[in-house]
Short mmCIF file of C-alpha atoms in Angstrom, two decimals:
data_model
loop_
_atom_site.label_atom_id
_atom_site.label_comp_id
_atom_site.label_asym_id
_atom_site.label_seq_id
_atom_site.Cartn_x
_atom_site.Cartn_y
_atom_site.Cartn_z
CA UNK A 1 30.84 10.01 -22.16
CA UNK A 2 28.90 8.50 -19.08
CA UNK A 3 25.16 9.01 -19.74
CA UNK A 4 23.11 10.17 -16.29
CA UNK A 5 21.25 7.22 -15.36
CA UNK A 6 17.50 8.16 -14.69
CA UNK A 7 15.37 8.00 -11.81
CA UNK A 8 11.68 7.90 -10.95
CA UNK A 9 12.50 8.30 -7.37
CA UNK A 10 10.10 7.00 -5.00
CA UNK A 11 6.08 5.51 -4.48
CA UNK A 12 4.45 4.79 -1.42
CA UNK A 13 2.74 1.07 -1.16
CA UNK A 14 -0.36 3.32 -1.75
CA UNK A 15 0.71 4.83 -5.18
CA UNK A 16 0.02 1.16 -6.15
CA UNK A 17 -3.70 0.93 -6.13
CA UNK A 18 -2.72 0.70 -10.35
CA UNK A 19 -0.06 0.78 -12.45
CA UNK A 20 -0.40 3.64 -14.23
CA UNK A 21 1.16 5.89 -11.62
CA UNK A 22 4.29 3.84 -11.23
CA UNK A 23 4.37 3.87 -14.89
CA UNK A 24 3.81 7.42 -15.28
CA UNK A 25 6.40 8.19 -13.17
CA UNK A 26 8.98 6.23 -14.87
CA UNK A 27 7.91 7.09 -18.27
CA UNK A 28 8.25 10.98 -17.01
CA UNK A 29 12.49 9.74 -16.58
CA UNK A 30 12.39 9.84 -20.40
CA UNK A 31 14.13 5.81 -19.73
CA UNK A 32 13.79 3.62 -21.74
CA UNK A 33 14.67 0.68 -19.80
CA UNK A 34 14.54 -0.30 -16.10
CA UNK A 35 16.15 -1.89 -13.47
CA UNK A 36 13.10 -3.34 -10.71
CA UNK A 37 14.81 -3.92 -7.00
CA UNK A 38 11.78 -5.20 -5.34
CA UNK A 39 11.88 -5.82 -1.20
CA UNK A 40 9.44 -8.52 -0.65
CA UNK A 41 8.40 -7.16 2.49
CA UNK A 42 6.02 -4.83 0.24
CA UNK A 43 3.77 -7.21 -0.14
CA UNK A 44 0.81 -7.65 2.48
CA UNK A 45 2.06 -10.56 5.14
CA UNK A 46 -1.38 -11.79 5.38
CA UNK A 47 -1.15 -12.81 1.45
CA UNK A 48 2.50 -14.00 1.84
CA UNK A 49 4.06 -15.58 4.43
CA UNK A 50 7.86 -15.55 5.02
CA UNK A 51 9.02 -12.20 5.40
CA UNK A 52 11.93 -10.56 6.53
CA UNK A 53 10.61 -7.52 7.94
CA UNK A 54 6.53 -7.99 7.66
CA UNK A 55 4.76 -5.35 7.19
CA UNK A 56 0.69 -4.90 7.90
CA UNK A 57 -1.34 -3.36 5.14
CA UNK A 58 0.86 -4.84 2.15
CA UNK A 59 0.49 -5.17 -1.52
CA UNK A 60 -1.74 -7.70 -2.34
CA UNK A 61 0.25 -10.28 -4.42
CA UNK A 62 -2.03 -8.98 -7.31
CA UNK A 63 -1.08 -5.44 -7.48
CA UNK A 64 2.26 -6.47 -7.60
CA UNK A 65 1.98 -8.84 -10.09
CA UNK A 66 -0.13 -5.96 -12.24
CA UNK A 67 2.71 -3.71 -11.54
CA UNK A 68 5.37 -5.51 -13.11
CA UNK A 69 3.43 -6.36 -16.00
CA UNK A 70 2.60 -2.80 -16.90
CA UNK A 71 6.23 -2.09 -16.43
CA UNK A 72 7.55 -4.97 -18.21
CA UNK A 73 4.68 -4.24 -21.14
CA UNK A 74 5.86 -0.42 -21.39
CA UNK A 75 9.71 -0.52 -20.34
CA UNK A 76 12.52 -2.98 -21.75
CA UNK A 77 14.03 -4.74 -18.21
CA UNK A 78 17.19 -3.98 -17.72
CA UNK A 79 17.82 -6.43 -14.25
CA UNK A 80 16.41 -6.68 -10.92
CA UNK A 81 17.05 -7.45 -7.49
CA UNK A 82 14.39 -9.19 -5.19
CA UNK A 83 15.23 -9.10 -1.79
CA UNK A 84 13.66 -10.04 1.91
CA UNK A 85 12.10 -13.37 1.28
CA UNK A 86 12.77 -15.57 4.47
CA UNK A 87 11.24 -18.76 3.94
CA UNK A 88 12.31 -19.64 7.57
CA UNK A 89 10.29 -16.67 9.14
CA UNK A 90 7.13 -19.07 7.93
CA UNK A 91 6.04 -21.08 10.93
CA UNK A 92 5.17 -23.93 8.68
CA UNK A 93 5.22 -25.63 5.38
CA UNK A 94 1.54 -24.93 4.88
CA UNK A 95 2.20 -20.92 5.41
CA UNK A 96 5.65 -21.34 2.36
CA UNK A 97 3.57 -22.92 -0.14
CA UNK A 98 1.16 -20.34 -0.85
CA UNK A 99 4.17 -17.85 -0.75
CA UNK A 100 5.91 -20.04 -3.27
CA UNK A 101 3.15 -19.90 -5.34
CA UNK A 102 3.17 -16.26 -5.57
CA UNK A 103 7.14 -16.62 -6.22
CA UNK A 104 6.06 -18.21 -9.10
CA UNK A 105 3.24 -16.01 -10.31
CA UNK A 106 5.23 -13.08 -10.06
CA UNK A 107 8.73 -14.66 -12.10
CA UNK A 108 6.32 -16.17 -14.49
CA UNK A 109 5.11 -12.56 -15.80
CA UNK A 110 6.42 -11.04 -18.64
CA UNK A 111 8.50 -8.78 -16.79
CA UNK A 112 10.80 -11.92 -16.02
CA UNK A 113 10.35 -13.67 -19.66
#
């Protein structure tokens, strides 16, 4: 028998000012694990350069980073998919190396350990 898979359904950008909410909302599932697909072009394109589809008034690298962590800290991960990074879309080499950094940050948390 094929178990129902869960779903929190969806949070606007702005549901993000903390992570309780997100977590809240997948906790309220009654999952115990969870699978993060995370488009890149959430995040604010003055913070990260190299986007797909850029968006103004983004997720600071930060909240994202808290995000994850409070999932990762409450939630066993069960995959992920991380999409719309175009490191071509940066004009320059200065603008990718910032973004990198926050590549790194973010795979570096515990939700990616």
């Amino acid at each position: 028998m094929t178990r129902p898979a869960h779903r929190a359904g969806r949070l606007p950008v702005a549901a993000l000012d903390g992570p309780d909410r997100l977590v809240a909302a997948v906790a309220a599932t009654g999952g115990r694990h969870v699978y993060v697909h995370l488009d890149l072009d959430v995040l604010d394109p003055g913070h990260f350069a190299g986007l797909s589809c850029p968006e103004p008034s983004g997720l600071h690298p930060d909240r994202l980073a808290d995000a994850l962590t409070a999932l990762a800290e409450g939630f066993s991960l069960a995959g992920s998919g991380i999409t719309e990074y175009a490191p071509a879309a940066a004009a320059s080499a200065t603008e990718t190396g910032p973004a990198e950094g926050v590549l790194r940050r973010l795979f570096a948390g515990p939700a990616f350990r």
